[in-house]
Coordinates of C-alpha atoms and ligand atoms in Angstrom, one line a residue:
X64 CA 0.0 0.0 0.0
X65 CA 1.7 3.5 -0.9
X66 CA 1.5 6.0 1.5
X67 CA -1.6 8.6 1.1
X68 CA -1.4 11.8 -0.5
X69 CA -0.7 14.9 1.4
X70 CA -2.2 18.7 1.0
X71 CA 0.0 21.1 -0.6
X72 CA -0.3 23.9 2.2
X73 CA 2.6 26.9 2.2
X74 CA 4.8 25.1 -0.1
X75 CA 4.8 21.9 1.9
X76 CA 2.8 18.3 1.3
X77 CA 0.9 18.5 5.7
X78 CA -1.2 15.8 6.8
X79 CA -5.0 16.5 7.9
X80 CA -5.0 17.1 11.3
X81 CA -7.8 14.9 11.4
X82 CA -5.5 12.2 10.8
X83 CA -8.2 10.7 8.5
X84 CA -7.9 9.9 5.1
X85 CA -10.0 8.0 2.2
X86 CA -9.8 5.8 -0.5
X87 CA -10.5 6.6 -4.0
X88 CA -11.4 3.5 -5.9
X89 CA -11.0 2.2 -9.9
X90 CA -14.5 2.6 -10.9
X91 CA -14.0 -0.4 -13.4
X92 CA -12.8 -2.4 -10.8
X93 CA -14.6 -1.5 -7.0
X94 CA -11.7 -3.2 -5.3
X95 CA -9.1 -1.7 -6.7
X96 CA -8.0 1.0 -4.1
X97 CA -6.0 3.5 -6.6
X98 CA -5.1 5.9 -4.3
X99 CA -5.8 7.4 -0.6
X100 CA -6.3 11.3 0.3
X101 CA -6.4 13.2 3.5
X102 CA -10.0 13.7 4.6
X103 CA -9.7 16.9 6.0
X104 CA -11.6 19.7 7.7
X105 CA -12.5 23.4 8.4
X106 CA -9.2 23.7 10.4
X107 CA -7.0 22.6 7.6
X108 CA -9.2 24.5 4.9
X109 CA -8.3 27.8 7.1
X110 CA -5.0 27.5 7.4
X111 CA -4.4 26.7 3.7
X112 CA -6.1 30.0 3.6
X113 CA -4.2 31.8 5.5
X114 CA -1.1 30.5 3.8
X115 CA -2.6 32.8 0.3
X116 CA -3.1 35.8 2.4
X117 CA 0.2 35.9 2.9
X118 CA 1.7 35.0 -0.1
X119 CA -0.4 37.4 -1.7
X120 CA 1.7 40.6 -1.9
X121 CA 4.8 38.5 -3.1
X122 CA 2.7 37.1 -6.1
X123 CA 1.2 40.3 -7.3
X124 CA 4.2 42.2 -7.3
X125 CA 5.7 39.3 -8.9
X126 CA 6.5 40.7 -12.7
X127 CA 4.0 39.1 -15.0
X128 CA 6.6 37.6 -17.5
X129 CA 8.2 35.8 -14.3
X130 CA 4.9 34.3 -13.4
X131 CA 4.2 33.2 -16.7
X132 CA 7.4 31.2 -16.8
X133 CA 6.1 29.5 -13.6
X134 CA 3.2 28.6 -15.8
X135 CA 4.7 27.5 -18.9
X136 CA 7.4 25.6 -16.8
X137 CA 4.7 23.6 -15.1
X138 CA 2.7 23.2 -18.7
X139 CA 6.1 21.2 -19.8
X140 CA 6.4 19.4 -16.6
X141 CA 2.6 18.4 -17.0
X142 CA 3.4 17.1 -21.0
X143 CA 7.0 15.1 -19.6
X144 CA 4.4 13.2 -17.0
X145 CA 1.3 12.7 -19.7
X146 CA 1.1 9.2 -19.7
X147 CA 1.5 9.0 -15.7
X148 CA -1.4 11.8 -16.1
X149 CA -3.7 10.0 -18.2
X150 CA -3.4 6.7 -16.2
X151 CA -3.9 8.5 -13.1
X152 CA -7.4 10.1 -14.4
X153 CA -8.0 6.2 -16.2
X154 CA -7.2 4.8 -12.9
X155 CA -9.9 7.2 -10.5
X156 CA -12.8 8.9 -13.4
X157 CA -12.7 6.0 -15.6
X158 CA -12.6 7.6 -18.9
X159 CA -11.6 6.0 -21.7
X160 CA -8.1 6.6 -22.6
X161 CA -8.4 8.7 -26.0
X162 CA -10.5 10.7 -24.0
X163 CA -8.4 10.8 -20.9
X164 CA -5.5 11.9 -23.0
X165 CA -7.2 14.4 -24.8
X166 CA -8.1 15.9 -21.2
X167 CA -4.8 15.8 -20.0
X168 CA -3.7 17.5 -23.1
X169 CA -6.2 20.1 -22.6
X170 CA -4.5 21.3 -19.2
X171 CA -0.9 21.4 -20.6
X172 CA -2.2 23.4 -23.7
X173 CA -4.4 25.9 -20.9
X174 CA -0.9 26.4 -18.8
X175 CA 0.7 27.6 -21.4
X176 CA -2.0 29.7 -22.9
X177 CA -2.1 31.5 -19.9
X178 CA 1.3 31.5 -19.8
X179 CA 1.6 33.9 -22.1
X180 CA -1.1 35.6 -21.0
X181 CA 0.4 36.4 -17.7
X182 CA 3.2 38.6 -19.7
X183 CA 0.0 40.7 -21.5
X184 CA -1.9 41.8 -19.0
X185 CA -2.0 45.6 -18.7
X186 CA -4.5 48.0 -19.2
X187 CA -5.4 50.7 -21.8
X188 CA -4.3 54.4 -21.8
X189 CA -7.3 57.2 -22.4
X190 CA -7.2 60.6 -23.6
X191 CA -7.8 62.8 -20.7
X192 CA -9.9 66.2 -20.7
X193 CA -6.9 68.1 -19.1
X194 CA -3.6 69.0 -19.9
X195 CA -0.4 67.3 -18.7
X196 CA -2.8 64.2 -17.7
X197 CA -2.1 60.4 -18.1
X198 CA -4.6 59.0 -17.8
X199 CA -5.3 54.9 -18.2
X200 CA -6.6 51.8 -16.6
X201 CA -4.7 49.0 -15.4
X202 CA -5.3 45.3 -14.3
X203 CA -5.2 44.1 -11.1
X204 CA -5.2 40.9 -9.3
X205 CA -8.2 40.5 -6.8
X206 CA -7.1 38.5 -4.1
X207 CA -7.3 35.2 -3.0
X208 CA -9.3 32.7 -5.2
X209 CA -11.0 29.8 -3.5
X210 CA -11.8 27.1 -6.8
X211 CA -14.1 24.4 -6.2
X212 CA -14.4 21.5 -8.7
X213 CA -16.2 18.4 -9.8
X214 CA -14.8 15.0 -10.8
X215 CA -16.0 14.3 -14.0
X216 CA -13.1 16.5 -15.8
X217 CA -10.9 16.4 -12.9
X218 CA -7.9 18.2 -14.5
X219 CA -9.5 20.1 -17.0
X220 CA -11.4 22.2 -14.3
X221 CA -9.2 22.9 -12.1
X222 CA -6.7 23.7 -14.9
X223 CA -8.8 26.4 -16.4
X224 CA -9.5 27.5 -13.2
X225 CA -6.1 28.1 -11.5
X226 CA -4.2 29.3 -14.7
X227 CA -5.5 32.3 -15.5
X228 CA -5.9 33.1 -11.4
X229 CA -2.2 32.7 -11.1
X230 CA -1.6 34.1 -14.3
X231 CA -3.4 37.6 -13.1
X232 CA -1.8 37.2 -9.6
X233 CA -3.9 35.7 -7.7
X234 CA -3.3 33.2 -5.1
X235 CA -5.3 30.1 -4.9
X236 CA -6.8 27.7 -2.1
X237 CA -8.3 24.6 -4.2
X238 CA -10.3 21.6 -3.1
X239 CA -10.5 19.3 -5.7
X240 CA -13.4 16.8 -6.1
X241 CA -12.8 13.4 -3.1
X242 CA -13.5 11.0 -6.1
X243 CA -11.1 12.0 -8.4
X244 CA -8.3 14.5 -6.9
X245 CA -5.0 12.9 -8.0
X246 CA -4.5 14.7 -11.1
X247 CA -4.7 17.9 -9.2
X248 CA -2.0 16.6 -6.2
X249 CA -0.2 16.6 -9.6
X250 CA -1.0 19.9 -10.9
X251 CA 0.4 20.8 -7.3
X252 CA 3.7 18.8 -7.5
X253 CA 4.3 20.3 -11.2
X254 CA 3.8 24.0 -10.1
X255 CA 6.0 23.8 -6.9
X256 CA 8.8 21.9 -9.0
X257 CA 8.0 24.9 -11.7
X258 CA 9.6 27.6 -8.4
X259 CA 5.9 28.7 -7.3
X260 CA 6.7 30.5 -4.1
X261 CA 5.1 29.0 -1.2
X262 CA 1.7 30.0 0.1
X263 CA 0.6 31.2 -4.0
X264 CA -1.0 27.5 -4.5
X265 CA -3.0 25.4 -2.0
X266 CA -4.7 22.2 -2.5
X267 CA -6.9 20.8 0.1
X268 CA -8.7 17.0 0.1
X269 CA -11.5 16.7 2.2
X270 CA -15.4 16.7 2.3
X271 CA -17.0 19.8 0.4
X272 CA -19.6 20.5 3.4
X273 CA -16.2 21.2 5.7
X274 CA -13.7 22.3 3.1
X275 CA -15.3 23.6 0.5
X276 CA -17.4 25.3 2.7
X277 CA -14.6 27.0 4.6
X278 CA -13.0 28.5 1.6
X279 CA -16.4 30.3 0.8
X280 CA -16.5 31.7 4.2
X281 CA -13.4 32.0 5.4
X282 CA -13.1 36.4 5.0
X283 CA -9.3 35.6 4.1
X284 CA -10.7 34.5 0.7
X285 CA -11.9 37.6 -2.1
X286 CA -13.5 35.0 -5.4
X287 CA -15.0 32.0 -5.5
X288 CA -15.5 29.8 -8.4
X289 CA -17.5 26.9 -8.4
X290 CA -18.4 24.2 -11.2
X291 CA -20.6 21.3 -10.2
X292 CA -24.0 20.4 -9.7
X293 CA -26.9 23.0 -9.6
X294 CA -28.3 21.6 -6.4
X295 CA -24.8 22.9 -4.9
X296 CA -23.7 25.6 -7.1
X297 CA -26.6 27.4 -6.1
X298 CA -26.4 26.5 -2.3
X299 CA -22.9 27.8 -3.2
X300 CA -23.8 31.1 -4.9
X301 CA -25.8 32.4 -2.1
X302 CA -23.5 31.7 0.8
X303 CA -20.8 33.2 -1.5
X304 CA -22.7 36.5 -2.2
X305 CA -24.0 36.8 1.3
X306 CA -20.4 36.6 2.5
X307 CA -19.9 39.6 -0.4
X308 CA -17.6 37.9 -2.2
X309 CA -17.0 37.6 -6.2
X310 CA -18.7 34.5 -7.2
X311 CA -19.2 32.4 -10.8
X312 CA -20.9 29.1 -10.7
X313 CA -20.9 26.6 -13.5
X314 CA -23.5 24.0 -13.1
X315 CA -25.7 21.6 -14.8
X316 CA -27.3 20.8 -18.2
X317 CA -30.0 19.2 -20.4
X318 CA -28.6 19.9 -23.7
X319 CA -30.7 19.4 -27.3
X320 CA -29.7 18.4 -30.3
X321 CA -32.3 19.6 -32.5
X322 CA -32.5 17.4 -35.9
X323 CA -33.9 19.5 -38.8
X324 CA -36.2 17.9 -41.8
X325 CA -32.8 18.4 -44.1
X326 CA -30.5 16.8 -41.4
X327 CA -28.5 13.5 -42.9
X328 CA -29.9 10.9 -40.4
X329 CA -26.7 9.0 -40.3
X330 CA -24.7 12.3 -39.9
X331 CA -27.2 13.7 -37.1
X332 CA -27.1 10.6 -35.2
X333 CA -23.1 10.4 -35.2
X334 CA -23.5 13.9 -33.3
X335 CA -25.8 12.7 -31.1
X336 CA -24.0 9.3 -30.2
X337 CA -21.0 11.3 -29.9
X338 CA -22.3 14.5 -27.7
X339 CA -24.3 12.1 -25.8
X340 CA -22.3 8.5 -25.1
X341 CA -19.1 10.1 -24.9
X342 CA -17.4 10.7 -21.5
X343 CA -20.3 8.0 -20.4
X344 CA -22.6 10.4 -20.8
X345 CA -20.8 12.6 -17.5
X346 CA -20.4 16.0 -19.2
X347 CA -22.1 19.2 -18.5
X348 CA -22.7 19.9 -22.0
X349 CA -23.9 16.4 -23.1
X350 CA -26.2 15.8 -25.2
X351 CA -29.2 14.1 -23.3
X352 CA -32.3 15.2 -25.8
X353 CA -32.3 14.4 -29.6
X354 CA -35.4 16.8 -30.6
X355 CA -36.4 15.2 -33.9
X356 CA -38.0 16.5 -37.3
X357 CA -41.3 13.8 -37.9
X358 CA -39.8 12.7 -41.5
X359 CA -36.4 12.1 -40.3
X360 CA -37.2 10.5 -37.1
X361 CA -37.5 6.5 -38.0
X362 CA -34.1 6.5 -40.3
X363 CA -31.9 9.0 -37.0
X364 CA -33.9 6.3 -34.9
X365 CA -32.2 3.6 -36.2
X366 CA -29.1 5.2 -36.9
X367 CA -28.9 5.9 -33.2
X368 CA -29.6 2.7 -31.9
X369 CA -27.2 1.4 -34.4
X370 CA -24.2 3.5 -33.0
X371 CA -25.4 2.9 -29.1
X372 CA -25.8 -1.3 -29.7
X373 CA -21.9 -0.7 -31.2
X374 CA -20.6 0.7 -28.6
X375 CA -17.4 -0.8 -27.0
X376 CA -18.3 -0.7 -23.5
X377 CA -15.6 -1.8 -20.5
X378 CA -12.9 -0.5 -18.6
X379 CA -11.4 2.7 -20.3
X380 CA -8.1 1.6 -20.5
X381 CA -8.5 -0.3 -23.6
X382 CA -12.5 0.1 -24.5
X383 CA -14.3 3.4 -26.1
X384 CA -16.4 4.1 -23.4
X385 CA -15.6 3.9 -19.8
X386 CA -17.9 3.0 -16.4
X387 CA -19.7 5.5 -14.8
X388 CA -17.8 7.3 -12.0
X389 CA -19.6 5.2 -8.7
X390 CA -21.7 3.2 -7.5
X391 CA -24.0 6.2 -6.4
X392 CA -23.4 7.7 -10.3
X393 CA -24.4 3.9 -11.6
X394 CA -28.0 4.0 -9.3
X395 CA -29.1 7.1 -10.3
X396 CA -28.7 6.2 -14.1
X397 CA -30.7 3.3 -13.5
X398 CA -33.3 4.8 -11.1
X399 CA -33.7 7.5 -14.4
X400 CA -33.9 4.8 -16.3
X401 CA -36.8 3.2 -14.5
X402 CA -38.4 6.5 -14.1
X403 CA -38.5 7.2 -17.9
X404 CA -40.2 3.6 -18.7
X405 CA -42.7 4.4 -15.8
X406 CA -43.6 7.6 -17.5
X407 CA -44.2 5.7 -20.8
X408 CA -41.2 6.5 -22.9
X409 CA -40.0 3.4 -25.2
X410 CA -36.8 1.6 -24.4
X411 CA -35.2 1.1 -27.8
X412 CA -31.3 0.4 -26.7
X413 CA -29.6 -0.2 -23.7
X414 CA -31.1 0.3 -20.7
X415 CA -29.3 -2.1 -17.6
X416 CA -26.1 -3.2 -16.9
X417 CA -23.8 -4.8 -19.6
X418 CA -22.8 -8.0 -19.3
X419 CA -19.4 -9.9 -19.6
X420 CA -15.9 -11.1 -17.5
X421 CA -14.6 -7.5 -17.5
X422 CA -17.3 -5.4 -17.2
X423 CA -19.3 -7.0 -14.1
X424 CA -17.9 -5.6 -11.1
X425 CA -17.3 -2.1 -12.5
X426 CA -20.1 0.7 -12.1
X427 CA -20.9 0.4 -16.1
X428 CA -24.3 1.0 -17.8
X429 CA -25.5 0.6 -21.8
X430 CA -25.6 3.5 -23.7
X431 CA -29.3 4.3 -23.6
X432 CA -32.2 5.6 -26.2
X433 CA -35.9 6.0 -25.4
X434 CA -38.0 7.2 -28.1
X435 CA -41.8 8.2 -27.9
X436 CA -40.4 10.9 -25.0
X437 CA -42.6 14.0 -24.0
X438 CA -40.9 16.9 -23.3
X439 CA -42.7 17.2 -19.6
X440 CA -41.5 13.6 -18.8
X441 CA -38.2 14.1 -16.0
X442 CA -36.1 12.3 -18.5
X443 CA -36.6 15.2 -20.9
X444 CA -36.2 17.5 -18.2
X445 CA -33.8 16.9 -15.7
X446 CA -29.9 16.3 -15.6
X447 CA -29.0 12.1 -15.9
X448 CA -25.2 12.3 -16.2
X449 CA -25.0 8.8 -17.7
X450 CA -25.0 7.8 -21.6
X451 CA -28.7 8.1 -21.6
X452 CA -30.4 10.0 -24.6
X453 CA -34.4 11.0 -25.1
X454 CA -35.7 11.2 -28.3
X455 CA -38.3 13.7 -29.0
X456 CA -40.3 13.9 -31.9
X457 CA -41.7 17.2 -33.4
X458 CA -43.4 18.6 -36.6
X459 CA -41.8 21.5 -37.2
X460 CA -38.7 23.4 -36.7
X461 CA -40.4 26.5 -34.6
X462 CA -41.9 23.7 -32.7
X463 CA -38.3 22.1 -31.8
X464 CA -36.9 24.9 -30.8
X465 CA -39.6 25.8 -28.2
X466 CA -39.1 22.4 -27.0
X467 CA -35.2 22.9 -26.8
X468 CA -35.4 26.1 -25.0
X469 CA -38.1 24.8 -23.1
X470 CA -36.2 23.3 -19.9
X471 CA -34.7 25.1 -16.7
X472 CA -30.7 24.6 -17.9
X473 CA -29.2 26.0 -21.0
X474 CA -25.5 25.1 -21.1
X475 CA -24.8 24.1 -24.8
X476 CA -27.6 23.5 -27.7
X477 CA -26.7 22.2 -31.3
X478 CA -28.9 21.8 -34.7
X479 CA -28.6 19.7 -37.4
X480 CA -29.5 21.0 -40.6
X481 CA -29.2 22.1 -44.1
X482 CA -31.4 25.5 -44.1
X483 CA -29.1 28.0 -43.8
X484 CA -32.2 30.3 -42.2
X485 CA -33.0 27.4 -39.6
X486 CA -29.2 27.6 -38.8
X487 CA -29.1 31.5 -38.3
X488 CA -32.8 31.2 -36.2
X489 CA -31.3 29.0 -34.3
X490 CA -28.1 30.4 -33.1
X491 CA -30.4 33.8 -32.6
X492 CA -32.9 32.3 -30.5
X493 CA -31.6 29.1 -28.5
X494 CA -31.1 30.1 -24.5
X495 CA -28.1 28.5 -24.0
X496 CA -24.2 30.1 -23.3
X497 CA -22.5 27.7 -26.4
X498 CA -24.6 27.0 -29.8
X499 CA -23.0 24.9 -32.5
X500 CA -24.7 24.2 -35.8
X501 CA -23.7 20.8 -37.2
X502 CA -22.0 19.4 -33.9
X503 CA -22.0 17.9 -31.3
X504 CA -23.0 19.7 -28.1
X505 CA -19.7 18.4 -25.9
X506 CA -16.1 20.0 -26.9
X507 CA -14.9 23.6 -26.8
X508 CA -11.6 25.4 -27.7
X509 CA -9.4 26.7 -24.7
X510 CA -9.7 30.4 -25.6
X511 CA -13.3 30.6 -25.9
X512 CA -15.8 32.0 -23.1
X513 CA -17.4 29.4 -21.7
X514 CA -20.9 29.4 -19.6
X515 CA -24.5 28.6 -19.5
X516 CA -27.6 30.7 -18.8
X517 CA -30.4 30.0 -16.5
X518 CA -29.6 27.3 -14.2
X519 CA -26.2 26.2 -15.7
X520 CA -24.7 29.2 -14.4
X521 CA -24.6 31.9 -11.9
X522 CA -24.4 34.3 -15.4
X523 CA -22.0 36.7 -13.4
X524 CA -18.3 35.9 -15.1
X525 CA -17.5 33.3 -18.2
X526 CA -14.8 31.1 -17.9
X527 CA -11.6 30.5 -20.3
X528 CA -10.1 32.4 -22.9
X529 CA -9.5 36.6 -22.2
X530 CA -13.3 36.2 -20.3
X531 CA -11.9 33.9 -18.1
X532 CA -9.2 36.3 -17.0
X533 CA -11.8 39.1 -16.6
X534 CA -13.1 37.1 -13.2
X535 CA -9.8 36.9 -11.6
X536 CA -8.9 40.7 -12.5
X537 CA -10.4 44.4 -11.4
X538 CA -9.7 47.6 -13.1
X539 CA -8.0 50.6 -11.8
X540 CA -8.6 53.9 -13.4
X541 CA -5.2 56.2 -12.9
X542 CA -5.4 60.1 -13.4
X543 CA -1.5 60.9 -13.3
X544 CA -1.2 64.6 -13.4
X545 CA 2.4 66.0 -14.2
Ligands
NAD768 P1 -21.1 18.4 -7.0 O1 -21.9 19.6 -7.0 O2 -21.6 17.2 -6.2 O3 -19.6 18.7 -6.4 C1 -18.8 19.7 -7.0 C2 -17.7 20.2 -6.0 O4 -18.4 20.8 -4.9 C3 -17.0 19.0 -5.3 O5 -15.6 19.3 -5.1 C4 -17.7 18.8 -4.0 O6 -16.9 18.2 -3.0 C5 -18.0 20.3 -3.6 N1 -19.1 20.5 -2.7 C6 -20.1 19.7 -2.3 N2 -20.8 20.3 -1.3 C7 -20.3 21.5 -1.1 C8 -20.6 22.6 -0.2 N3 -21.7 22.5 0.6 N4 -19.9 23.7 -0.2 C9 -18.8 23.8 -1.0 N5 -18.4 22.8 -1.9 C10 -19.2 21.7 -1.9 O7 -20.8 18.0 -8.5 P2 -20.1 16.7 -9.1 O8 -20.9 15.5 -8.9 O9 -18.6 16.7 -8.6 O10 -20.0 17.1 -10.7 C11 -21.0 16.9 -11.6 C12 -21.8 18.1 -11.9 O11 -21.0 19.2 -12.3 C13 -22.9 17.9 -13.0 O12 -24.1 18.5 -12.6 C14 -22.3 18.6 -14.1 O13 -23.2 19.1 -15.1 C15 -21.6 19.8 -13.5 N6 -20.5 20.3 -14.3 C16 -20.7 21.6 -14.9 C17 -19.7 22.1 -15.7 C18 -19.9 23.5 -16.3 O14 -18.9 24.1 -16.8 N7 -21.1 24.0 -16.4 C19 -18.6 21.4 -16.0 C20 -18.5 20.1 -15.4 C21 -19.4 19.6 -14.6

């Protein structure tokens, strides 16, 4: 048994003071006890905290070009460990390994993106009214950032979270998801090896009633940022606001494909398979609703049954699509599952647990399609977070789209279509933060913002790119007389 992980507090890997810990387990393979992390508590949380207010004046005035090194150094540090990366995320999410690579790729690239960044920031200069006036704006840091994150991209996250916080100047206090944290401890190891001064970076394990709770509360800390489930996010939100800090959430989402009369079945239902069985279904922006034109519905039907019956399923070392994250992940598929055939929608694939020597201990499901769905029924309504997609069927475009838009989340929203005017009407009028016309719903570059509207997001701050900088930064306006 290898020793368990530590916290990264003030430059040094502490123990709880709990003296607790807890197992993170192979979610193809229960028993399998990958890894073990300190289970800590509000005590711990605070003191990581008070390790970034006092590393906070050193990292500001730190010149920006210096911290970006740090960045870029850690980015190629990351890239030289890529494999131990991807086997680490294999080993506690369970993705399957093209697309636990890809993620792992993702974080390098977003280090040293912001990297550069880091050397940019600055401000603008105005013309003032008055003579012998300079007059401009500049960019500063905010304070200490306390980032919260889920486990279902658990470098990815964090990664676009912490970058462009350290690149502005920020200093960070992090508690990474219990399930999946390793990749993070990593993220840790890479930036202190990159010359990080102590105190700029803290990582804390632990429950996120206790830690993640502290950070938000804790008056040391100035921003919060939060990506996770609604029912927390906006638990989250209000305790942040109330405590008058700067807060974004990212939350949940019930995301549409909307399949026009001129859609190529077979090409609509690749999108669909793809936005909605990838990453097992567990992304925010997957696509759980295919929304259906009437005389293209039989022929994407089939299509998409087709691609969910060939699916490779089993552990995502060496299959296409990976178990679900746990047990608790595994049950609630299932119990949706249930739910939608009680509420009279048509199983047409999947549905239960597949069977087979490697696959029956893990927590994996069948990629899933019910047809005959109505757009009241909770399956067509409410976040699954498992390879699950409804099938709607509608009669006309304007009818589509009112069902798309018709649900409390709007994350990301794609169409598939050949009218150019359907296309345009589309990305006009679809209430979601990311709209793609002929893709999937899943996938976005690193330097785009990134958000939802209504309950996918707190709608305060975007994330990634130059937007995602604007959360960790506030303006100063300067009148230099002379
Ligand atoms: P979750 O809400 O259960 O947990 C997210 C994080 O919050 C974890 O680190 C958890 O420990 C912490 N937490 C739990 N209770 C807390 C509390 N009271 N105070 C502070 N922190 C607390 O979400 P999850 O299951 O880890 O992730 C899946 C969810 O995340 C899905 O709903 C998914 O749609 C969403 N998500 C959204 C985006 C986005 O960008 N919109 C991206 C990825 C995932």
């Amino acid at each position: 048994m290898t020793e368990p992980s530590r916290n990264y507090v003030n430059g040094e890997w502490v123990a709880s003071e709990t003296g607790e810990t807890a197992e993170v387990t192979n979610p193809a393979n229960p028993s399998e006890v990958v890894a073990t992390y300190q289970h800590s508590n509000e005590n711990d949380a605070a003191a990581a905290v008070d390790a970034a207010v006092a590393a906070e004046d050193e990292w500001r005035n730190t010149p920006g070009p210096e911290r970006g090194r740090i960045l870029r150094e850690a980015g190629t540090l990351l890239a030289q460990r890529k494999d131990e990366l991807t086997e680490i995320l294999i080993a506690e999410e369970g993705k399957a390994r093209p697309e636990a690579a890809g993620e792992v790729q993702r974080a390098i690239d977003i280090f040293h993106y912001f990297s550069t960044k880091a050397a940019d920031l600055g401000g603008t200069k105005k013309g003032a009214s008055g003579p012998n006036t300079n007059l401009y704006t500049r960019q500063e840091p905010v304070g200490v950032a306390a980032l919260i994150t889920p486990w279902n991209y658990p470098i990815a996250i964090p990664a676009w979270k912490l970058a462009p916080a350290l690149a502005a100047g920020n200093t960070v206090v992090l508690k990474p998801a219990s399930i999946a944290p390793g990749v993070v401890i990593e993220i840790a190891r890479a930036l202190d090896e990159a010359g990080l001064p102590d105190g700029v970076l803290n990582v804390v394990t632990g429950p996120g009633s206790s830690v993640g709770s502290e950070f938000i509360g804790n008056e040391g800390t100035d921003l919060v940022s939060f990506t996770g489930s609604s029912q927390v996010g906006e638990m989250v939100y209000e305790q942040a606001t109330d405590a008058g800090k700067r807060v974004q959430t990212e939350l949940g989402g019930k995301n549409p494909t909307l399949v026009a009369d001129s859609a190529d079945p077979a090409e609509a239902a690749d999108i669909v398979a793809n936005g909605g069985f990838g990453t097992t279904g567990q992304s925010c922006t997957a696509c759980s609703r295919a929304i259906v034109h009437e005389d293209v519905y039989d022929d994407f039907v089939a299509e998409l049954v087709d691609r969910a019956e060939s699916l490779d399923v089993g552990p995502g070392t060496d299959h296409e699509m990976g178990p679900q994250v746990s047990e608790s992940e595994l049950s609630s598929t299932l119990e949706y599952i249930d739910i939608a055939e009680g509420e009279g929608a048509t199983l047409v694939a999947g549905g239960g647990v597949p069977e087979g020597e490697e696959v029956e201990t893990g927590h994996f499901v069948e990629p899933t399609v019910f047809t005959d769905v109505d757009p009241d029924m909770r399956i067509a309504q409410e976040e699954v977070f498992g390879p699950v997609v409804a099938v709607i069927k509608v009669s006309d475009f304007d009818e589509g789209l009112a069902v798309a838009n018709d649900v409390d989340y709007g994350l990301s929203a794609s169409v598939v279509t050949d009218d150019h005017t359907e296309a345009n009407r589309f990305v006009d009028e679809a209430e979601a933060g990311v709209v793609k016309v002929n893709d999937k719903t899943t996938g976005l570059e690193l330097h785009v913002p990134f958000g939802g509207f209504k309950r996918s997001s707190s709608e305060t701050w975007r994330e990634q790119g130059d937007a995602g900088l604007d959360f960790y930064t506030i303006e100063k306006t300067v009148y230099d007389n002379y």
